[in-house]
mmCIF file of C-alpha atoms in Angstrom:
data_model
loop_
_atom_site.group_PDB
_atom_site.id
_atom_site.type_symbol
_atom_site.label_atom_id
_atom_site.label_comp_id
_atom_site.label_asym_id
_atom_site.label_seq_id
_atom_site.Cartn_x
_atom_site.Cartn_y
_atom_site.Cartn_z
ATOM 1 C CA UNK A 1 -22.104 15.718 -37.308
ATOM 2 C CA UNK A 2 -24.062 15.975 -40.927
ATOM 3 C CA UNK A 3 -20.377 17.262 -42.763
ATOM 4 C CA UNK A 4 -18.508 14.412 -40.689
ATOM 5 C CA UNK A 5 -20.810 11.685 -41.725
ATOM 6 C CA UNK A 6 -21.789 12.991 -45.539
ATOM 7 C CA UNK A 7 -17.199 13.247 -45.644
ATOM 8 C CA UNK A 8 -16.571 9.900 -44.718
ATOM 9 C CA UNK A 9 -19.611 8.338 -46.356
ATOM 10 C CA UNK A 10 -17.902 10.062 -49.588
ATOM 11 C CA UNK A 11 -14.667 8.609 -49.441
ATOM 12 C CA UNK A 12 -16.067 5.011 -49.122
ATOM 13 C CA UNK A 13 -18.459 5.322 -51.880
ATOM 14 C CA UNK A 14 -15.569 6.399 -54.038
ATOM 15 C CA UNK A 15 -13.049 4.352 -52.689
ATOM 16 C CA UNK A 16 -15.969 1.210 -53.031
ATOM 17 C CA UNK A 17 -16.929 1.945 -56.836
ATOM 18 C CA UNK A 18 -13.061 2.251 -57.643
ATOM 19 C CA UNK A 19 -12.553 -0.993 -56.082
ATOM 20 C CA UNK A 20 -14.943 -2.840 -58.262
ATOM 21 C CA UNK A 21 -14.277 -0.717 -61.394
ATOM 22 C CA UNK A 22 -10.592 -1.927 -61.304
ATOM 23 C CA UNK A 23 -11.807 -5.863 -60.647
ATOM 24 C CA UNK A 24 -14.147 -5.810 -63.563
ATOM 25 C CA UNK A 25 -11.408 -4.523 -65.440
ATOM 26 C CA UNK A 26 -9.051 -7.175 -64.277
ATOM 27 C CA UNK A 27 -11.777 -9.718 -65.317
ATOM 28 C CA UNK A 28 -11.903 -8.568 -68.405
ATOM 29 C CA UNK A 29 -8.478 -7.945 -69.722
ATOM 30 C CA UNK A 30 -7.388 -12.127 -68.376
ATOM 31 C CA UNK A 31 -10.295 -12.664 -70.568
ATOM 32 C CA UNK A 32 -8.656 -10.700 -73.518
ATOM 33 C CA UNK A 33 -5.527 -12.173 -72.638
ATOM 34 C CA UNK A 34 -7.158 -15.979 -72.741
ATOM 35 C CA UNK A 35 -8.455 -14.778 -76.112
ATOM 36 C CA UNK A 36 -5.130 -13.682 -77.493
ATOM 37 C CA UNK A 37 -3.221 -16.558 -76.432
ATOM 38 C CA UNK A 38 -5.801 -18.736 -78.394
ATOM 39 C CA UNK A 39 -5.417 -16.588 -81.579
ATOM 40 C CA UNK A 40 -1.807 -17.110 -81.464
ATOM 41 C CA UNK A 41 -1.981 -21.248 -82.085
ATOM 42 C CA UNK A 42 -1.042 -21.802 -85.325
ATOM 43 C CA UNK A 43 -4.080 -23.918 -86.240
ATOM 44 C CA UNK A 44 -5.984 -20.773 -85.757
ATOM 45 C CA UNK A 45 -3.031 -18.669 -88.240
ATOM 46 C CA UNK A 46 -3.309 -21.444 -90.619
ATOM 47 C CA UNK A 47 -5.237 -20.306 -93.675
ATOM 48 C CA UNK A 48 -5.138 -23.286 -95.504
ATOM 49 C CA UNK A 49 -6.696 -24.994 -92.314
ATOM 50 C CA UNK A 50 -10.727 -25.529 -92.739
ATOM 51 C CA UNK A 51 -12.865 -23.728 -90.329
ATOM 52 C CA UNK A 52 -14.634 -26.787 -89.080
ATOM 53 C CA UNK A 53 -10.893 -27.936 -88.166
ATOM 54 C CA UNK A 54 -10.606 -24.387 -86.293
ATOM 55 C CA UNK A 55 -13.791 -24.324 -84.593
ATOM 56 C CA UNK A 56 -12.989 -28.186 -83.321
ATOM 57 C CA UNK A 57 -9.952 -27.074 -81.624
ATOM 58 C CA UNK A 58 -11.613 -24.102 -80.469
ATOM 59 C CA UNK A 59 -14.430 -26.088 -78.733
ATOM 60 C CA UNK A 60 -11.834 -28.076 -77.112
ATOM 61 C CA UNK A 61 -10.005 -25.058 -75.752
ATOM 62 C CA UNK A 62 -13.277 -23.007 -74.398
ATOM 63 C CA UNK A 63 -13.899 -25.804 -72.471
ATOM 64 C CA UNK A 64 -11.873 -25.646 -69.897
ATOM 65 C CA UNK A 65 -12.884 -21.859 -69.024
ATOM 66 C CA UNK A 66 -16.485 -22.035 -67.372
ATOM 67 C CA UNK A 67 -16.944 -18.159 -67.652
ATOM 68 C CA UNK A 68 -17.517 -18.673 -71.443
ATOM 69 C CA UNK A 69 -20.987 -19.066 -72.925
ATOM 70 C CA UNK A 70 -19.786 -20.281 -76.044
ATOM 71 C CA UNK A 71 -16.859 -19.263 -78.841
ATOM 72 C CA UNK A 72 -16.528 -18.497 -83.131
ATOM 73 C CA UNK A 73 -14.321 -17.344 -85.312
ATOM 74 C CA UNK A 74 -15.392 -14.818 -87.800
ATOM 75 C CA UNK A 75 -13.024 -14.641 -91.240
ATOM 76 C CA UNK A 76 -12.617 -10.941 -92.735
ATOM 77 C CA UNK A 77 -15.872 -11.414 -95.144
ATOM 78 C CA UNK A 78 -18.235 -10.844 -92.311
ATOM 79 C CA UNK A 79 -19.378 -14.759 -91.678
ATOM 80 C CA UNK A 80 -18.821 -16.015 -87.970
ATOM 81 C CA UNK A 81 -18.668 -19.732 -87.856
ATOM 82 C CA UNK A 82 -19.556 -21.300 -84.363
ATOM 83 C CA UNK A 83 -19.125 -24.144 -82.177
ATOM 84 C CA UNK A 84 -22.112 -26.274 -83.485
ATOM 85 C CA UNK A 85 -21.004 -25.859 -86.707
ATOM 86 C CA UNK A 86 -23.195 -22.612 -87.954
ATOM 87 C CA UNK A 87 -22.278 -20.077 -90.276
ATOM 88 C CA UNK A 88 -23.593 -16.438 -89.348
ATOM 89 C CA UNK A 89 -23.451 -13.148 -90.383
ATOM 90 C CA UNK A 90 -21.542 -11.427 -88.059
ATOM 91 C CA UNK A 91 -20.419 -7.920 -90.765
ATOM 92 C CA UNK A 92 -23.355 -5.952 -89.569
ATOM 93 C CA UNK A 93 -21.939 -6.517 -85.695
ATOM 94 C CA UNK A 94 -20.074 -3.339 -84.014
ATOM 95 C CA UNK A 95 -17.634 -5.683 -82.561
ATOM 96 C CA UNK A 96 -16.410 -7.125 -86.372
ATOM 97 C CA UNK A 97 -15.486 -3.432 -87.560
ATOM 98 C CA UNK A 98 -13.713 -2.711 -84.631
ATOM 99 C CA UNK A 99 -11.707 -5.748 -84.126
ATOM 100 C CA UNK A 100 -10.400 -5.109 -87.968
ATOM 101 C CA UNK A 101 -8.804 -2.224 -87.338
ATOM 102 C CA UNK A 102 -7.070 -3.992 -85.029
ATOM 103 C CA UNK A 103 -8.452 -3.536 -81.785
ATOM 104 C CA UNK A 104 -9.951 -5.510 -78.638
ATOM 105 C CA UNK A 105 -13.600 -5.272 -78.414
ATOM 106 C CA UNK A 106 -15.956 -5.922 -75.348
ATOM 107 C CA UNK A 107 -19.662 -5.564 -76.245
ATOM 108 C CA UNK A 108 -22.637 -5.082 -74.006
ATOM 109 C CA UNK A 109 -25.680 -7.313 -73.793
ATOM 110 C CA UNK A 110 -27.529 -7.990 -76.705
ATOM 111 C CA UNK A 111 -30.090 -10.976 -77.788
ATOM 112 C CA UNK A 112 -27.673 -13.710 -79.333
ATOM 113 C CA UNK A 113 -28.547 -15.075 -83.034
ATOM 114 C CA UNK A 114 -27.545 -18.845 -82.321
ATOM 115 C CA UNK A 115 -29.575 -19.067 -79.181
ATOM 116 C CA UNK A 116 -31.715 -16.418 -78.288
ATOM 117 C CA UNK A 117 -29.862 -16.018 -74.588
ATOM 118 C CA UNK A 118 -28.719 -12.333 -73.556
ATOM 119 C CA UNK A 119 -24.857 -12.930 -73.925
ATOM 120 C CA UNK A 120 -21.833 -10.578 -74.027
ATOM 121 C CA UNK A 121 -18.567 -10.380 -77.065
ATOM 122 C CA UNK A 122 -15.345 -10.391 -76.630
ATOM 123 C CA UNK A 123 -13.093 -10.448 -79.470
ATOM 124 C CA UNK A 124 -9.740 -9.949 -80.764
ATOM 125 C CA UNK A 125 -7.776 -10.043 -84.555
ATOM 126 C CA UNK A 126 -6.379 -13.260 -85.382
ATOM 127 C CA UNK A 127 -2.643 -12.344 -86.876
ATOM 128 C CA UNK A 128 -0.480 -14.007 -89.920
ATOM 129 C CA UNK A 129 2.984 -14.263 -89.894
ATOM 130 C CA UNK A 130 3.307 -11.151 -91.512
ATOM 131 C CA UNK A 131 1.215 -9.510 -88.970
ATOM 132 C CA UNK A 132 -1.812 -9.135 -91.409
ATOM 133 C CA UNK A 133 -5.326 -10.035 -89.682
ATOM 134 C CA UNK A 134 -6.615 -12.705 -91.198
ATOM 135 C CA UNK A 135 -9.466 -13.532 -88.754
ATOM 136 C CA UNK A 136 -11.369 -12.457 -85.501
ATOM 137 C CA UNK A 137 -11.844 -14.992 -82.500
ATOM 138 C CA UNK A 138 -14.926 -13.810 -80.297
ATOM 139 C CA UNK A 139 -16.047 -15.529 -77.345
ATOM 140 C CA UNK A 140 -19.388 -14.998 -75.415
ATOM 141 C CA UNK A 141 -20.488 -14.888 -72.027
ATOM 142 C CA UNK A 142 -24.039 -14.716 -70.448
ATOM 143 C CA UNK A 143 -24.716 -11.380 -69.662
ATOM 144 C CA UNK A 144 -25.496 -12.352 -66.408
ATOM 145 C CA UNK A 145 -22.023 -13.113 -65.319
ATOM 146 C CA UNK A 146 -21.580 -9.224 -64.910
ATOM 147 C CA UNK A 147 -24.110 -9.227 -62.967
ATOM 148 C CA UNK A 148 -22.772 -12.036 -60.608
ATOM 149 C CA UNK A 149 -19.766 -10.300 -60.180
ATOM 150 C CA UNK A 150 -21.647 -6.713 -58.020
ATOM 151 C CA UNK A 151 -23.953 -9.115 -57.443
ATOM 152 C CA UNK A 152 -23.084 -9.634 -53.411
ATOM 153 C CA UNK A 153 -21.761 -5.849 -53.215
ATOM 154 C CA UNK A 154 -23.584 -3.342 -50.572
ATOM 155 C CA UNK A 155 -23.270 -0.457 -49.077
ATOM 156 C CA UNK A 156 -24.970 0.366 -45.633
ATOM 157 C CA UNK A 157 -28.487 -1.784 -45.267
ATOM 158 C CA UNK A 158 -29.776 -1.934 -49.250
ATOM 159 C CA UNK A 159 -27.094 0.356 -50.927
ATOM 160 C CA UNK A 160 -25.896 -1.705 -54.079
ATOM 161 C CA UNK A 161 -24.127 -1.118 -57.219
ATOM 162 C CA UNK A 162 -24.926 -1.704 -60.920
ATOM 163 C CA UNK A 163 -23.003 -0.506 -64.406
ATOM 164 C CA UNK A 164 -23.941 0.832 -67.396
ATOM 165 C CA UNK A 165 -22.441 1.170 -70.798
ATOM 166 C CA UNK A 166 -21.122 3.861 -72.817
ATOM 167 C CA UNK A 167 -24.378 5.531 -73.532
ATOM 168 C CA UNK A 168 -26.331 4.662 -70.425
ATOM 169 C CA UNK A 169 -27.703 1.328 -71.327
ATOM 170 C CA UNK A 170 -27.793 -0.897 -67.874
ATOM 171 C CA UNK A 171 -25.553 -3.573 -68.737
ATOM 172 C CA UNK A 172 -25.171 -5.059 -64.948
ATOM 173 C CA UNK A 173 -27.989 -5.066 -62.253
ATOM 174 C CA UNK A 174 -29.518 -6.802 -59.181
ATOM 175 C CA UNK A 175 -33.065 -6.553 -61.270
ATOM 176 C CA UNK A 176 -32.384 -8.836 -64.069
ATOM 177 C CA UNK A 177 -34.567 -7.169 -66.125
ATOM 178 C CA UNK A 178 -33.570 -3.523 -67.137
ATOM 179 C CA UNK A 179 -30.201 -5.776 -68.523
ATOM 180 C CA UNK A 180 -32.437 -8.102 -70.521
ATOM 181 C CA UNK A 181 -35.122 -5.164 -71.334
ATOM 182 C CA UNK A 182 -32.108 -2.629 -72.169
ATOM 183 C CA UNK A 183 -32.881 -0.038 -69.820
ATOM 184 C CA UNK A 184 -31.716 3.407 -70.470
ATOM 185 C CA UNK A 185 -32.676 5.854 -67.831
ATOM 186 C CA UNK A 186 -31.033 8.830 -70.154
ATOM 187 C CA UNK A 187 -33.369 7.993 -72.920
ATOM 188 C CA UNK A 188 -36.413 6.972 -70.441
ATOM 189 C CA UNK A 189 -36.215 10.545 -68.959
ATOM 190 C CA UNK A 190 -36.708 12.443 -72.043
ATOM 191 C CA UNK A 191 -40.817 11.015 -71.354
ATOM 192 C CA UNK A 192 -40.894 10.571 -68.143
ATOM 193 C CA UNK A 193 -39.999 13.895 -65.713
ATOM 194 C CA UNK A 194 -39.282 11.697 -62.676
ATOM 195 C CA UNK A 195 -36.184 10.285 -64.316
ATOM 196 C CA UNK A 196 -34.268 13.959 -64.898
ATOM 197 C CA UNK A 197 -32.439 13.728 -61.022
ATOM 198 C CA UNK A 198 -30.894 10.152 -62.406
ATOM 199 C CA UNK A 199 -30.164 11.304 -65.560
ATOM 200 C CA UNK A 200 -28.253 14.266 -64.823
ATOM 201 C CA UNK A 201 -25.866 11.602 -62.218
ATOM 202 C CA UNK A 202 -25.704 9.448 -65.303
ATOM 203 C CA UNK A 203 -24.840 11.752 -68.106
ATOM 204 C CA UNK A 204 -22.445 13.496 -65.454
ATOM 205 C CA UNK A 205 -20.788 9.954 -64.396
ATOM 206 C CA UNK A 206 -20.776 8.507 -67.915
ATOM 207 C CA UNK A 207 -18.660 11.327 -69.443
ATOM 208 C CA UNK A 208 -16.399 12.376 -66.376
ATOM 209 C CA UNK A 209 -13.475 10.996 -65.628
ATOM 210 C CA UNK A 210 -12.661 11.321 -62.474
ATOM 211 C CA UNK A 211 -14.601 9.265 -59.258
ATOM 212 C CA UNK A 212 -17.317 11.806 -57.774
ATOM 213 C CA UNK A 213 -19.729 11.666 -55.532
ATOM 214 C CA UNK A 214 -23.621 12.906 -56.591
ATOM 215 C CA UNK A 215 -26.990 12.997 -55.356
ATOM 216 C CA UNK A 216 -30.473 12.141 -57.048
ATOM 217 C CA UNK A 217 -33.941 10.705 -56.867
ATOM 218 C CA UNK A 218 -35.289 7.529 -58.015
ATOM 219 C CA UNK A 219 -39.188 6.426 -57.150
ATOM 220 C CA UNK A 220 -39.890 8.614 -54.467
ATOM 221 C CA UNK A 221 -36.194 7.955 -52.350
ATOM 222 C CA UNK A 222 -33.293 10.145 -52.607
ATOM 223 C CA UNK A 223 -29.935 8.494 -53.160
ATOM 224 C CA UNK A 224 -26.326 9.428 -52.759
ATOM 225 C CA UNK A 225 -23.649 7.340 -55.401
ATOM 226 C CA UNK A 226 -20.253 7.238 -56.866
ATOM 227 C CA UNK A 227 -19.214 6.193 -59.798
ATOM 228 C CA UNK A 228 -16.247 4.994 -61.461
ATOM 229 C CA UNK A 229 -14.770 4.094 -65.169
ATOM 230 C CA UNK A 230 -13.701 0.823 -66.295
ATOM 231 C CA UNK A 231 -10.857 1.729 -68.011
ATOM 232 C CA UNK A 232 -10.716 -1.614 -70.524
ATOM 233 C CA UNK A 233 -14.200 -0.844 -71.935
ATOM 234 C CA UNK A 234 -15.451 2.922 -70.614
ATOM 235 C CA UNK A 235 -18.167 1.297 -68.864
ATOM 236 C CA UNK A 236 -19.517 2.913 -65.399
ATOM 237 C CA UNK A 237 -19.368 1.464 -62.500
ATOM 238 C CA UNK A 238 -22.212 3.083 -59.836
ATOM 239 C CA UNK A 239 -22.531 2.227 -56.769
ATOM 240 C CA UNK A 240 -25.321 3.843 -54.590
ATOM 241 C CA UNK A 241 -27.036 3.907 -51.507
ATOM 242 C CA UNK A 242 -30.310 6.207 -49.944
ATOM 243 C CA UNK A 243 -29.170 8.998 -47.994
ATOM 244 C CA UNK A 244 -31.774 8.188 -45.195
ATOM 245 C CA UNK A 245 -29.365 4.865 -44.176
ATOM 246 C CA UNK A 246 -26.525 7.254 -43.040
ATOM 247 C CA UNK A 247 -28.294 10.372 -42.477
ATOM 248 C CA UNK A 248 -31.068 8.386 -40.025
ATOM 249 C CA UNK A 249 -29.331 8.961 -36.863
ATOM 250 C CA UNK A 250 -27.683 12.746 -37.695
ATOM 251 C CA UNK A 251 -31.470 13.556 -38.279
ATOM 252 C CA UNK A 252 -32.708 11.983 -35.100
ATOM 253 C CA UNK A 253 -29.998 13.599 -33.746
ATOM 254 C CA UNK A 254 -31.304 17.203 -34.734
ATOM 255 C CA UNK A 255 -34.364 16.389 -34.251
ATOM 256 C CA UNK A 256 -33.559 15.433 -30.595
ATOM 257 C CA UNK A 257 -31.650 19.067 -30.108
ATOM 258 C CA UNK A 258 -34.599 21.179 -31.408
ATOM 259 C CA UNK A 259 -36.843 19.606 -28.640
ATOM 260 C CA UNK A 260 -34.084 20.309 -25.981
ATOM 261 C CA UNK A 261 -33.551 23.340 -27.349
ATOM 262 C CA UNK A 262 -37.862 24.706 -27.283
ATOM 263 C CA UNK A 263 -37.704 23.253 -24.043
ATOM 264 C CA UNK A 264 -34.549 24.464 -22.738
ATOM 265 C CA UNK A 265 -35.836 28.332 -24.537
ATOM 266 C CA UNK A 266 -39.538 27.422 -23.249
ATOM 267 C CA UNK A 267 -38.160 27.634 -19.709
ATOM 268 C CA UNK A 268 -35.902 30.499 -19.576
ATOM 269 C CA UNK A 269 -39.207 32.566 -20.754
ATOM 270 C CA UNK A 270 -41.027 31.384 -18.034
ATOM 271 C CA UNK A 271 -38.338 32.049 -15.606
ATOM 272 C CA UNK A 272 -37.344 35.959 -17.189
ATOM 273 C CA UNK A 273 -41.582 36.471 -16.853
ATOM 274 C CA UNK A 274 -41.430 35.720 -13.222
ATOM 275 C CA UNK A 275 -38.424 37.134 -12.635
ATOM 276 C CA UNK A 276 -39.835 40.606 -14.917
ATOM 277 C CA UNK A 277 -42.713 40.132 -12.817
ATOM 278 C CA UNK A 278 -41.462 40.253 -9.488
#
């Protein structure tokens, strides 16, 4: 009854952080796609065009998509220029380096200059006509909106899911907190003992590539999870659960046949000392 249970529970755990790995993913690559539709309008191509006149049109656009926080465009000097009309060093940002060389970026939480709110990047090259990148257009969210989206997900009575970044930061949670306090649980366990069961799951899930199913402890309770990449960003999706919700009733259950059983061996003594006797 144990294998039967701990098998199927598997499967769904896997099958469940999949799932929600591929729908972040999907969330985030329209996003990307919103971003490089936007980068293609020639006002934003146009380098004789101001950057007040850019982030004007820009303002306009990122209006009419609620999931953003707010929008800039940075030019190739390392100075992001924003909605409200600020001008910001942006050269000393991950996100700026990356999106030169010509890539999509996706950043996780950090503490945002203009407003002090826990927000989210996501940025892409702005191209010329000759295909040169001229520019970067980067658009935030509020970190929370991760969160909102495994917000509602769970698995048996209080089983729930959460993500962390590339290096174990929790980026996504239920508890607001480790995202806005920048909890690492890798990092946490090198003081703290009680944090080397989690760890090990996290290092394990963080660099393998494949869905798996683990086991560890976490204040006091022991929890089985899966865990699952996000392709677009190499994020980890975990979603986990305590093993006492599913394993209550096979452990009742065995608990129930040792009693039969003493009583069931109890009485055959008796009866074979009798007998014996007799």
């Amino acid at each position: 009854a144990r294998k039967a249970v701990t098998e199927k529970v598997e499967t769904h755990l896997i099958d469940k952080a999949t799932d929600t790995a591929e729908v972040i993913d999907g969330r985030i690559n329209a996003l990307f796609q919103f971003l490089e539709g936007l980068a293609r309008m020639p006002i934003f191509r146009d380098t004789q065009a101001s950057y007040q006149e850019k982030t004007a049109v820009l303002k306009a656009e990122v209006a009419f998509n609620e999931n953003l926080h707010t929008a800039a465009i940075s030019d190739t000097e390392g100075f992001m220029y924003t909605l409200d009309n600020q001008k910001l060093k942006s050269g000393d940002r991950d996100w700026f380096h990356s999106v030169l060389q010509g890539n999509r970026f996706a950043t996780e939480p950090y503490l945002s200059r203009s407003d002090n709110k826990m927000i989210q990047t996501f940025a892409v090259p702005i191209y010329d006509d000759n295909k040169q990148i001229i520019g970067i257009l980067a658009a935030a969210t509020l970190a929370e909106r991760l969160t909102d989206l495994i917000d509602d997900i769970v698995v048996g009575k209080t089983g729930a899911c959460y993500i962390t970044g590339i290096e174990g930061t929790i980026i996504a949670d239920r508890d607001k907190s480790l995202v806005d306090n920048r909890i690492n649980v890798i990092n946490d366990a090198k003081q703290n003992a009680s944090l080397a069961s989690v760890a090990s799951f996290l290092s394990r899930a963080i660099a393998g590539d494949e869905s798996e199913v683990g086991y560890y402890n976490y204040k006091g309770n022991s929890y089985i999870a899966s865990y699952a990449t996000v392709k677009s960003t190499d994020w980890t999706v975990v979603i986990r659960a305590p093993v006492q919700e599913f394993m209550g009733t096979v452990n009742t259950l065995r608990l129930s046949m040792y009693a039969i059983g003493a009583i069931i061996l109890l009485t055959a003594l008796i009866v074979v000392y009798f007998v014996a006797g007799m």
